[in-house]
Amino acid sequence: MTRSDASLAVHGTHDAEGAAPAAPPAGSGRRPSGRWAAWAFLAPVLVYLALFYAYPMYRNLDLSLRDYTVRSFVQGGAPFIGLDNYRRVFADPTFWPAITHTLVFTVVSILFQFSIGMALAVFFVQHFPLSSTLRALFLVPWLLPLIVSASTWSWMLNSDSGIVNWTLGLVGVDPVNWLTSPSWSLVSVIIANIWIGIPFNLVVLHSGLQAIPETVNEAAALDGANGWQRFWRITFPLMRPVSAITLLLGLVYTLKVFDIIWIMTKGGPTDSSTTFATWSYRLGFGSLLPRFGPGAAVGNLLIILALIFGLIYIRVQRRQEAS
C-alpha cells in the first residue's frame, strides 16, 4: 500500500468515525414535537367545545335538577330536587300537544323542503339562459334575517289586511284566520318554515347533482330510459350520501326552530302551535314568574329527541354502507 493510499484510508476512517454520531436514529426527537403540534392544533377546538357546548349543557342539566327561583338563579343556593321538574313537565297538559306539534312541524317541513329543493335542483342543473340569476333569487329567503321573514309572513297571513286572504277573495274563498285560529296556526308556521328552508336544500342538492358525471345519464338515455327512470334509478341512488346529510342537517335545524313560531303566533292560540322550543322559552323567560327548572327540563328533552334522530341516521347510514 502506498503512502497516498494509507493516507486516504486513514482519512476515510476518521471521516466515517466522525460522521457516524452525526446521524441520529430515524424518528428520534420528532415524535414528541409532532404530538405537541397535534395538541396545539386541537386546543382551540377543545376550548371552544368546552366553553360553548359542554359547559352550557352541564348548566342546563343542573338547572333541570334544582328548584331555581329568580333569587336563587342570581345568588345561587337552589335546592336539589332530582327529577321532579321532569315529572312536572310530563304531567303538564301542554306536554303531549307540544311533542305532537314538534314532530308534525319537523316531519312536514323537512318533507316539503327536501322534495321542493330536489325538484328545483334537478331543474337548475339543466343549463339554460338566466339559470344562475334565478337560482340566486331563490337564495333570498335563506339570506334574510329570520325576524324579517317571520314578520313578512305575519303580514301576508293577516286575517284582515293580508295579501293571502285578499288573493283568496279574488277567487271567491272566504278569509282564513291563519294566525288566530287553532286549526290553522300550526299550518301557517309550517308554510313559513318550508319557504325559508327550501334554499338550503336547493344549494346542497344542486352541488350533489353537479358531481354526478353526465355520461351516466347519457348512457341510460341511450339504453332507452326516460327522464323519470333516469332520476329514480340512477340519479337518486347516487345522491343518497348528499341527501342523507341534507336531511340530517334539516332535522337538527327544524327541531330547534323558535324565532318563526314565536314571532308569528307565540305558540298560540291555546297552545295550538306550541313546540318544545317555544314551550321551553315560555317556561323560562316568557312570564313574570319564570320556571327555570321545568324550562331547562323541556330543553333537555329536545336535545334527547335530536340525539334519537341522529342515532337513527347513523344506523341507517351503516346499513347502507354494509349493503
mmCIF file of C-alpha atoms in Angstrom:
data_model
loop_
_atom_site.group_PDB
_atom_site.id
_atom_site.type_symbol
_atom_site.label_atom_id
_atom_site.label_comp_id
_atom_site.label_asym_id
_atom_site.label_seq_id
_atom_site.Cartn_x
_atom_site.Cartn_y
_atom_site.Cartn_z
ATOM 1 C CA MET A 1 0.000 0.000 0.000
ATOM 2 C CA THR A 2 1.397 3.388 -0.944
ATOM 3 C CA ARG A 3 1.576 6.415 1.327
ATOM 4 C CA SER A 4 -1.244 8.092 -0.501
ATOM 5 C CA ASP A 5 -3.451 5.014 -0.186
ATOM 6 C CA ALA A 6 -2.703 4.811 3.516
ATOM 7 C CA SER A 7 -3.469 8.487 3.918
ATOM 8 C CA LEU A 8 -6.792 8.070 2.132
ATOM 9 C CA ALA A 9 -7.637 5.069 4.246
ATOM 10 C CA VAL A 10 -6.837 6.951 7.458
ATOM 11 C CA HIS A 11 -8.829 9.998 6.388
ATOM 12 C CA GLY A 12 -11.731 7.781 5.307
ATOM 13 C CA THR A 13 -11.680 6.041 8.659
ATOM 14 C CA HIS A 14 -11.706 9.333 10.540
ATOM 15 C CA ASP A 15 -14.475 10.696 8.319
ATOM 16 C CA ALA A 16 -16.565 7.600 8.874
ATOM 17 C CA GLU A 17 -15.966 7.746 12.618
ATOM 18 C CA GLY A 18 -16.801 11.442 12.696
ATOM 19 C CA ALA A 19 -19.917 11.102 10.562
ATOM 20 C CA ALA A 20 -21.416 8.192 12.474
ATOM 21 C CA PRO A 21 -22.503 10.159 15.575
ATOM 22 C CA ALA A 22 -23.921 12.987 13.399
ATOM 23 C CA ALA A 23 -26.718 10.820 12.006
ATOM 24 C CA PRO A 24 -29.415 10.459 14.718
ATOM 25 C CA PRO A 25 -31.653 7.390 14.751
ATOM 26 C CA ALA A 26 -34.663 7.615 12.463
ATOM 27 C CA GLY A 27 -37.612 9.315 14.116
ATOM 28 C CA SER A 28 -35.786 10.179 17.365
ATOM 29 C CA GLY A 29 -36.715 13.572 18.746
ATOM 30 C CA ARG A 30 -39.565 14.106 16.303
ATOM 31 C CA ARG A 31 -42.456 12.221 17.886
ATOM 32 C CA PRO A 32 -42.802 14.458 20.974
ATOM 33 C CA SER A 33 -42.739 17.627 18.876
ATOM 34 C CA GLY A 34 -45.273 16.163 16.448
ATOM 35 C CA ARG A 35 -47.516 15.180 19.345
ATOM 36 C CA TRP A 36 -47.333 18.680 20.823
ATOM 37 C CA ALA A 37 -48.102 20.176 17.429
ATOM 38 C CA ALA A 38 -51.192 17.974 17.147
ATOM 39 C CA TRP A 39 -52.409 19.075 20.591
ATOM 40 C CA ALA A 40 -51.715 22.698 19.674
ATOM 41 C CA PHE A 41 -53.996 22.397 16.656
ATOM 42 C CA LEU A 42 -56.685 20.614 18.713
ATOM 43 C CA ALA A 43 -56.562 23.033 21.649
ATOM 44 C CA PRO A 44 -58.723 25.822 20.116
ATOM 45 C CA VAL A 45 -61.394 23.301 19.108
ATOM 46 C CA LEU A 46 -61.394 21.658 22.534
ATOM 47 C CA VAL A 47 -61.620 25.021 24.304
ATOM 48 C CA TYR A 48 -64.482 26.070 22.009
ATOM 49 C CA LEU A 49 -66.393 22.824 22.622
ATOM 50 C CA ALA A 50 -65.851 23.056 26.364
ATOM 51 C CA LEU A 51 -66.965 26.692 26.660
ATOM 52 C CA PHE A 52 -69.874 26.760 24.244
ATOM 53 C CA TYR A 53 -71.167 23.165 24.334
ATOM 54 C CA ALA A 54 -70.067 21.158 27.360
ATOM 55 C CA TYR A 55 -70.493 23.899 29.982
ATOM 56 C CA PRO A 56 -73.915 25.150 28.743
ATOM 57 C CA MET A 57 -75.195 21.556 28.630
ATOM 58 C CA TYR A 58 -73.913 20.966 32.164
ATOM 59 C CA ARG A 59 -75.588 24.168 33.374
ATOM 60 C CA ASN A 60 -78.833 23.248 31.656
ATOM 61 C CA LEU A 61 -78.743 19.808 33.281
ATOM 62 C CA ASP A 62 -78.075 21.417 36.663
ATOM 63 C CA LEU A 63 -80.999 23.796 36.141
ATOM 64 C CA SER A 64 -83.337 20.903 35.412
ATOM 65 C CA LEU A 65 -82.364 19.088 38.626
ATOM 66 C CA ARG A 66 -82.826 22.021 41.018
ATOM 67 C CA ASP A 67 -85.682 24.253 42.156
ATOM 68 C CA TYR A 68 -84.493 27.581 40.828
ATOM 69 C CA THR A 69 -86.236 30.868 41.501
ATOM 70 C CA VAL A 70 -85.215 34.305 40.294
ATOM 71 C CA ARG A 71 -83.376 34.925 43.547
ATOM 72 C CA SER A 72 -81.545 31.588 43.616
ATOM 73 C CA PHE A 73 -80.789 31.921 39.921
ATOM 74 C CA VAL A 74 -78.826 35.101 40.675
ATOM 75 C CA GLN A 75 -77.438 34.348 44.134
ATOM 76 C CA GLY A 76 -77.218 30.549 43.990
ATOM 77 C CA GLY A 77 -78.293 28.048 46.609
ATOM 78 C CA ALA A 78 -81.163 26.379 44.721
ATOM 79 C CA PRO A 79 -82.163 23.104 46.432
ATOM 80 C CA PHE A 80 -81.590 19.814 44.607
ATOM 81 C CA ILE A 81 -84.918 18.141 43.730
ATOM 82 C CA GLY A 82 -83.819 15.378 41.367
ATOM 83 C CA LEU A 83 -86.258 14.508 38.597
ATOM 84 C CA ASP A 84 -89.203 16.493 39.999
ATOM 85 C CA ASN A 85 -89.007 19.052 37.190
ATOM 86 C CA TYR A 86 -89.238 16.277 34.612
ATOM 87 C CA ARG A 87 -92.254 14.813 36.410
ATOM 88 C CA ARG A 88 -93.929 18.230 36.322
ATOM 89 C CA VAL A 89 -93.226 18.512 32.600
ATOM 90 C CA PHE A 90 -94.660 15.060 31.858
ATOM 91 C CA ALA A 91 -97.737 15.811 33.965
ATOM 92 C CA ASP A 92 -98.319 19.201 32.323
ATOM 93 C CA PRO A 93 -101.272 19.193 29.885
ATOM 94 C CA THR A 94 -99.078 21.034 27.361
ATOM 95 C CA PHE A 95 -96.612 18.131 27.076
ATOM 96 C CA TRP A 96 -98.414 15.874 24.592
ATOM 97 C CA PRO A 97 -99.649 18.680 22.317
ATOM 98 C CA ALA A 98 -96.123 20.158 22.326
ATOM 99 C CA ILE A 99 -94.393 16.911 21.359
ATOM 100 C CA THR A 100 -97.040 16.227 18.707
ATOM 101 C CA HIS A 101 -96.646 19.711 17.223
ATOM 102 C CA THR A 102 -92.839 19.348 17.319
ATOM 103 C CA LEU A 103 -92.932 16.084 15.367
ATOM 104 C CA VAL A 104 -95.539 17.308 12.868
ATOM 105 C CA PHE A 105 -93.722 20.606 12.349
ATOM 106 C CA THR A 106 -90.396 18.826 11.827
ATOM 107 C CA VAL A 107 -91.545 15.965 9.581
ATOM 108 C CA VAL A 108 -93.825 18.036 7.330
ATOM 109 C CA SER A 109 -91.286 20.849 6.984
ATOM 110 C CA ILE A 110 -88.434 18.505 6.069
ATOM 111 C CA LEU A 111 -90.599 16.510 3.652
ATOM 112 C CA PHE A 112 -91.640 19.562 1.644
ATOM 113 C CA GLN A 113 -88.298 21.346 1.912
ATOM 114 C CA PHE A 114 -86.426 18.325 0.614
ATOM 115 C CA SER A 115 -88.952 17.471 -2.129
ATOM 116 C CA ILE A 116 -89.192 21.020 -3.471
ATOM 117 C CA GLY A 117 -85.441 21.556 -3.071
ATOM 118 C CA MET A 118 -84.709 18.383 -5.023
ATOM 119 C CA ALA A 119 -87.147 19.341 -7.789
ATOM 120 C CA LEU A 120 -85.569 22.787 -8.101
ATOM 121 C CA ALA A 121 -82.048 21.308 -8.044
ATOM 122 C CA VAL A 122 -82.934 18.955 -10.905
ATOM 123 C CA PHE A 123 -84.471 21.892 -12.766
ATOM 124 C CA PHE A 124 -81.463 24.184 -12.325
ATOM 125 C CA VAL A 125 -78.891 21.524 -13.156
ATOM 126 C CA GLN A 126 -80.113 21.892 -16.742
ATOM 127 C CA HIS A 127 -78.172 24.781 -18.225
ATOM 128 C CA PHE A 128 -80.415 27.457 -19.721
ATOM 129 C CA PRO A 129 -80.281 31.278 -20.017
ATOM 130 C CA LEU A 130 -80.596 33.131 -16.688
ATOM 131 C CA SER A 131 -80.421 29.897 -14.682
ATOM 132 C CA SER A 132 -77.734 31.333 -12.395
ATOM 133 C CA THR A 133 -79.754 34.503 -11.829
ATOM 134 C CA LEU A 134 -82.917 32.597 -10.980
ATOM 135 C CA ARG A 135 -81.015 30.294 -8.636
ATOM 136 C CA ALA A 136 -79.560 33.312 -6.869
ATOM 137 C CA LEU A 137 -83.068 34.768 -6.416
ATOM 138 C CA PHE A 138 -84.171 31.551 -4.723
ATOM 139 C CA LEU A 139 -81.493 32.160 -2.088
ATOM 140 C CA VAL A 140 -83.184 35.345 -0.857
ATOM 141 C CA PRO A 141 -85.341 33.618 1.822
ATOM 142 C CA TRP A 142 -82.213 31.974 3.212
ATOM 143 C CA LEU A 143 -80.252 35.236 3.309
ATOM 144 C CA LEU A 144 -82.909 37.317 5.047
ATOM 145 C CA PRO A 145 -82.844 37.534 8.869
ATOM 146 C CA LEU A 146 -85.461 35.273 10.432
ATOM 147 C CA ILE A 147 -87.193 38.185 12.116
ATOM 148 C CA VAL A 148 -87.707 39.808 8.703
ATOM 149 C CA SER A 149 -89.027 36.598 7.139
ATOM 150 C CA ALA A 150 -91.357 35.841 10.036
ATOM 151 C CA SER A 151 -92.672 39.419 10.137
ATOM 152 C CA THR A 152 -93.289 39.336 6.384
ATOM 153 C CA TRP A 153 -95.282 36.123 6.656
ATOM 154 C CA SER A 154 -97.237 37.545 9.591
ATOM 155 C CA TRP A 155 -98.264 40.473 7.406
ATOM 156 C CA MET A 156 -99.076 38.250 4.416
ATOM 157 C CA LEU A 157 -101.226 35.912 6.537
ATOM 158 C CA ASN A 158 -103.006 38.661 8.449
ATOM 159 C CA SER A 159 -106.744 37.892 8.600
ATOM 160 C CA ASP A 160 -107.886 41.429 7.740
ATOM 161 C CA SER A 161 -105.217 43.005 5.538
ATOM 162 C CA GLY A 162 -103.038 40.102 4.421
ATOM 163 C CA ILE A 163 -102.315 39.578 0.745
ATOM 164 C CA VAL A 164 -103.065 35.846 1.019
ATOM 165 C CA ASN A 165 -106.677 36.377 2.104
ATOM 166 C CA TRP A 166 -107.027 39.155 -0.470
ATOM 167 C CA THR A 167 -105.902 36.737 -3.188
ATOM 168 C CA LEU A 168 -108.273 34.052 -1.926
ATOM 169 C CA GLY A 169 -111.098 36.582 -2.021
ATOM 170 C CA LEU A 170 -110.485 37.133 -5.729
ATOM 171 C CA VAL A 171 -111.428 33.516 -6.405
ATOM 172 C CA GLY A 172 -114.397 33.524 -4.021
ATOM 173 C CA VAL A 173 -112.778 31.867 -0.984
ATOM 174 C CA ASP A 174 -113.727 33.181 2.450
ATOM 175 C CA PRO A 175 -110.962 34.737 4.582
ATOM 176 C CA VAL A 176 -108.972 32.328 6.741
ATOM 177 C CA ASN A 177 -107.774 33.173 10.237
ATOM 178 C CA TRP A 178 -104.273 31.873 9.602
ATOM 179 C CA LEU A 179 -102.626 33.108 12.792
ATOM 180 C CA THR A 180 -105.542 33.305 15.217
ATOM 181 C CA SER A 181 -107.340 30.028 14.542
ATOM 182 C CA PRO A 182 -106.240 26.870 16.430
ATOM 183 C CA SER A 183 -106.893 24.897 13.242
ATOM 184 C CA TRP A 184 -104.587 26.988 11.048
ATOM 185 C CA SER A 185 -101.822 28.411 13.270
ATOM 186 C CA LEU A 186 -99.567 25.353 13.006
ATOM 187 C CA VAL A 187 -100.148 25.198 9.248
ATOM 188 C CA SER A 188 -99.138 28.850 8.958
ATOM 189 C CA VAL A 189 -95.794 28.469 10.724
ATOM 190 C CA ILE A 190 -95.066 25.282 8.754
ATOM 191 C CA ILE A 191 -95.644 27.138 5.465
ATOM 192 C CA ALA A 192 -93.285 29.923 6.535
ATOM 193 C CA ASN A 193 -90.614 27.454 7.665
ATOM 194 C CA ILE A 194 -90.838 25.498 4.397
ATOM 195 C CA TRP A 195 -90.328 28.704 2.421
ATOM 196 C CA ILE A 196 -87.258 29.590 4.489
ATOM 197 C CA GLY A 197 -85.685 26.113 4.295
ATOM 198 C CA ILE A 198 -86.049 25.433 0.558
ATOM 199 C CA PRO A 199 -82.932 27.442 -0.495
ATOM 200 C CA PHE A 200 -80.653 25.420 1.794
ATOM 201 C CA ASN A 201 -81.874 22.151 0.284
ATOM 202 C CA LEU A 202 -81.569 23.622 -3.206
ATOM 203 C CA VAL A 203 -77.922 24.652 -2.724
ATOM 204 C CA VAL A 204 -76.740 21.371 -1.185
ATOM 205 C CA LEU A 205 -78.645 19.085 -3.552
ATOM 206 C CA HIS A 206 -77.647 21.132 -6.596
ATOM 207 C CA SER A 207 -73.989 20.707 -5.615
ATOM 208 C CA GLY A 208 -74.531 16.958 -5.310
ATOM 209 C CA LEU A 209 -76.168 16.748 -8.722
ATOM 210 C CA GLN A 210 -73.282 18.605 -10.338
ATOM 211 C CA ALA A 211 -70.875 15.952 -9.015
ATOM 212 C CA ILE A 212 -72.654 13.178 -10.964
ATOM 213 C CA PRO A 213 -70.973 12.566 -14.358
ATOM 214 C CA GLU A 214 -73.200 13.429 -17.289
ATOM 215 C CA THR A 215 -72.023 10.304 -19.113
ATOM 216 C CA VAL A 216 -74.022 8.160 -16.682
ATOM 217 C CA ASN A 217 -77.334 9.738 -17.668
ATOM 218 C CA GLU A 218 -76.331 9.817 -21.318
ATOM 219 C CA ALA A 219 -75.645 6.081 -21.268
ATOM 220 C CA ALA A 220 -79.010 5.434 -19.602
ATOM 221 C CA ALA A 221 -80.753 7.590 -22.217
ATOM 222 C CA LEU A 222 -79.117 5.580 -24.996
ATOM 223 C CA ASP A 223 -80.462 2.427 -23.347
ATOM 224 C CA GLY A 224 -83.981 3.816 -23.636
ATOM 225 C CA ALA A 225 -84.581 5.101 -20.067
ATOM 226 C CA ASN A 226 -86.903 8.096 -19.812
ATOM 227 C CA GLY A 227 -86.366 11.096 -17.550
ATOM 228 C CA TRP A 228 -88.180 9.659 -14.542
ATOM 229 C CA GLN A 229 -86.397 6.309 -14.796
ATOM 230 C CA ARG A 230 -83.014 8.019 -15.028
ATOM 231 C CA PHE A 231 -83.763 10.105 -11.958
ATOM 232 C CA TRP A 232 -85.251 7.345 -9.786
ATOM 233 C CA ARG A 233 -82.860 4.523 -10.709
ATOM 234 C CA ILE A 234 -79.611 6.414 -11.316
ATOM 235 C CA THR A 235 -79.585 9.983 -10.017
ATOM 236 C CA PHE A 236 -81.431 9.467 -6.737
ATOM 237 C CA PRO A 237 -79.350 6.438 -5.616
ATOM 238 C CA LEU A 238 -76.140 8.322 -6.408
ATOM 239 C CA MET A 239 -77.468 11.240 -4.355
ATOM 240 C CA ARG A 240 -78.054 9.187 -1.200
ATOM 241 C CA PRO A 241 -74.993 10.431 0.757
ATOM 242 C CA VAL A 242 -75.773 14.075 -0.042
ATOM 243 C CA SER A 243 -79.490 13.547 0.616
ATOM 244 C CA ALA A 244 -78.753 11.942 3.990
ATOM 245 C CA ILE A 245 -76.603 14.870 5.105
ATOM 246 C CA THR A 246 -79.233 17.341 3.895
ATOM 247 C CA LEU A 247 -81.994 15.569 5.812
ATOM 248 C CA LEU A 248 -79.911 15.316 8.981
ATOM 249 C CA LEU A 249 -78.967 18.996 8.969
ATOM 250 C CA GLY A 250 -82.556 19.963 8.185
ATOM 251 C CA LEU A 251 -83.770 17.786 11.031
ATOM 252 C CA VAL A 252 -81.430 19.322 13.594
ATOM 253 C CA TYR A 253 -82.286 22.842 12.444
ATOM 254 C CA THR A 254 -86.059 22.309 12.304
ATOM 255 C CA LEU A 255 -86.294 20.689 15.730
ATOM 256 C CA LYS A 256 -84.936 23.835 17.360
ATOM 257 C CA VAL A 257 -86.852 26.419 15.296
ATOM 258 C CA PHE A 258 -88.047 29.103 17.665
ATOM 259 C CA ASP A 259 -87.927 32.530 16.001
ATOM 260 C CA ILE A 260 -90.516 31.889 13.311
ATOM 261 C CA ILE A 261 -93.121 30.386 15.626
ATOM 262 C CA TRP A 262 -92.642 32.922 18.396
ATOM 263 C CA ILE A 263 -92.834 35.934 16.109
ATOM 264 C CA MET A 264 -95.861 34.676 14.172
ATOM 265 C CA THR A 265 -98.035 33.020 16.838
ATOM 266 C CA LYS A 266 -96.077 32.825 20.133
ATOM 267 C CA GLY A 267 -97.160 29.191 20.240
ATOM 268 C CA GLY A 268 -100.850 30.037 20.314
ATOM 269 C CA PRO A 269 -103.678 30.377 20.238
ATOM 270 C CA THR A 270 -104.333 27.945 23.116
ATOM 271 C CA ASP A 271 -101.013 26.156 22.516
ATOM 272 C CA SER A 272 -102.119 25.111 19.028
ATOM 273 C CA SER A 273 -98.653 25.826 17.586
ATOM 274 C CA THR A 274 -96.528 25.248 20.682
ATOM 275 C CA THR A 275 -93.394 23.154 20.187
ATOM 276 C CA PHE A 276 -90.710 22.104 22.648
ATOM 277 C CA ALA A 277 -88.565 25.084 21.627
ATOM 278 C CA THR A 278 -91.274 27.688 22.273
ATOM 279 C CA TRP A 279 -92.519 25.919 25.389
ATOM 280 C CA SER A 280 -89.035 25.840 26.907
ATOM 281 C CA TYR A 281 -88.586 29.565 26.269
ATOM 282 C CA ARG A 282 -92.023 30.420 27.619
ATOM 283 C CA LEU A 283 -91.411 28.482 30.832
ATOM 284 C CA GLY A 284 -88.034 30.054 31.439
ATOM 285 C CA PHE A 285 -88.430 33.606 30.182
ATOM 286 C CA GLY A 286 -91.946 34.185 28.870
ATOM 287 C CA SER A 287 -93.715 35.167 32.098
ATOM 288 C CA LEU A 288 -93.284 37.327 35.168
ATOM 289 C CA LEU A 289 -92.728 34.211 37.288
ATOM 290 C CA PRO A 290 -90.180 32.187 35.311
ATOM 291 C CA ARG A 291 -89.893 28.440 35.896
ATOM 292 C CA PHE A 292 -86.250 27.839 35.101
ATOM 293 C CA GLY A 293 -86.210 24.192 36.163
ATOM 294 C CA PRO A 294 -89.102 22.943 34.011
ATOM 295 C CA GLY A 295 -87.898 25.117 31.120
ATOM 296 C CA ALA A 296 -84.449 23.501 31.287
ATOM 297 C CA ALA A 297 -86.081 20.058 31.511
ATOM 298 C CA VAL A 298 -88.017 20.690 28.282
ATOM 299 C CA GLY A 299 -84.801 21.851 26.624
ATOM 300 C CA ASN A 300 -83.046 18.642 27.662
ATOM 301 C CA LEU A 301 -85.916 16.565 26.275
ATOM 302 C CA LEU A 302 -85.498 18.414 22.989
ATOM 303 C CA ILE A 303 -81.784 17.528 22.982
ATOM 304 C CA ILE A 304 -82.626 13.872 23.640
ATOM 305 C CA LEU A 305 -85.130 13.927 20.778
ATOM 306 C CA ALA A 306 -82.449 15.293 18.438
ATOM 307 C CA LEU A 307 -79.983 12.621 19.608
ATOM 308 C CA ILE A 308 -82.527 9.881 18.900
ATOM 309 C CA PHE A 309 -82.992 11.097 15.338
ATOM 310 C CA GLY A 310 -79.211 11.385 14.966
ATOM 311 C CA LEU A 311 -78.679 7.786 16.108
ATOM 312 C CA ILE A 312 -81.349 6.618 13.681
ATOM 313 C CA TYR A 313 -79.500 8.431 10.896
ATOM 314 C CA ILE A 314 -76.180 6.792 11.849
ATOM 315 C CA ARG A 315 -77.770 3.341 11.917
ATOM 316 C CA VAL A 316 -79.383 3.825 8.506
ATOM 317 C CA GLN A 317 -76.058 5.027 7.091
ATOM 318 C CA ARG A 318 -74.238 1.970 8.419
ATOM 319 C CA ARG A 319 -76.822 -0.334 6.872
ATOM 320 C CA GLN A 320 -76.461 1.400 3.523
ATOM 321 C CA GLU A 321 -72.661 1.154 3.658
ATOM 322 C CA ALA A 322 -72.852 -2.519 4.625
ATOM 323 C CA SER A 323 -75.183 -3.304 1.730
#
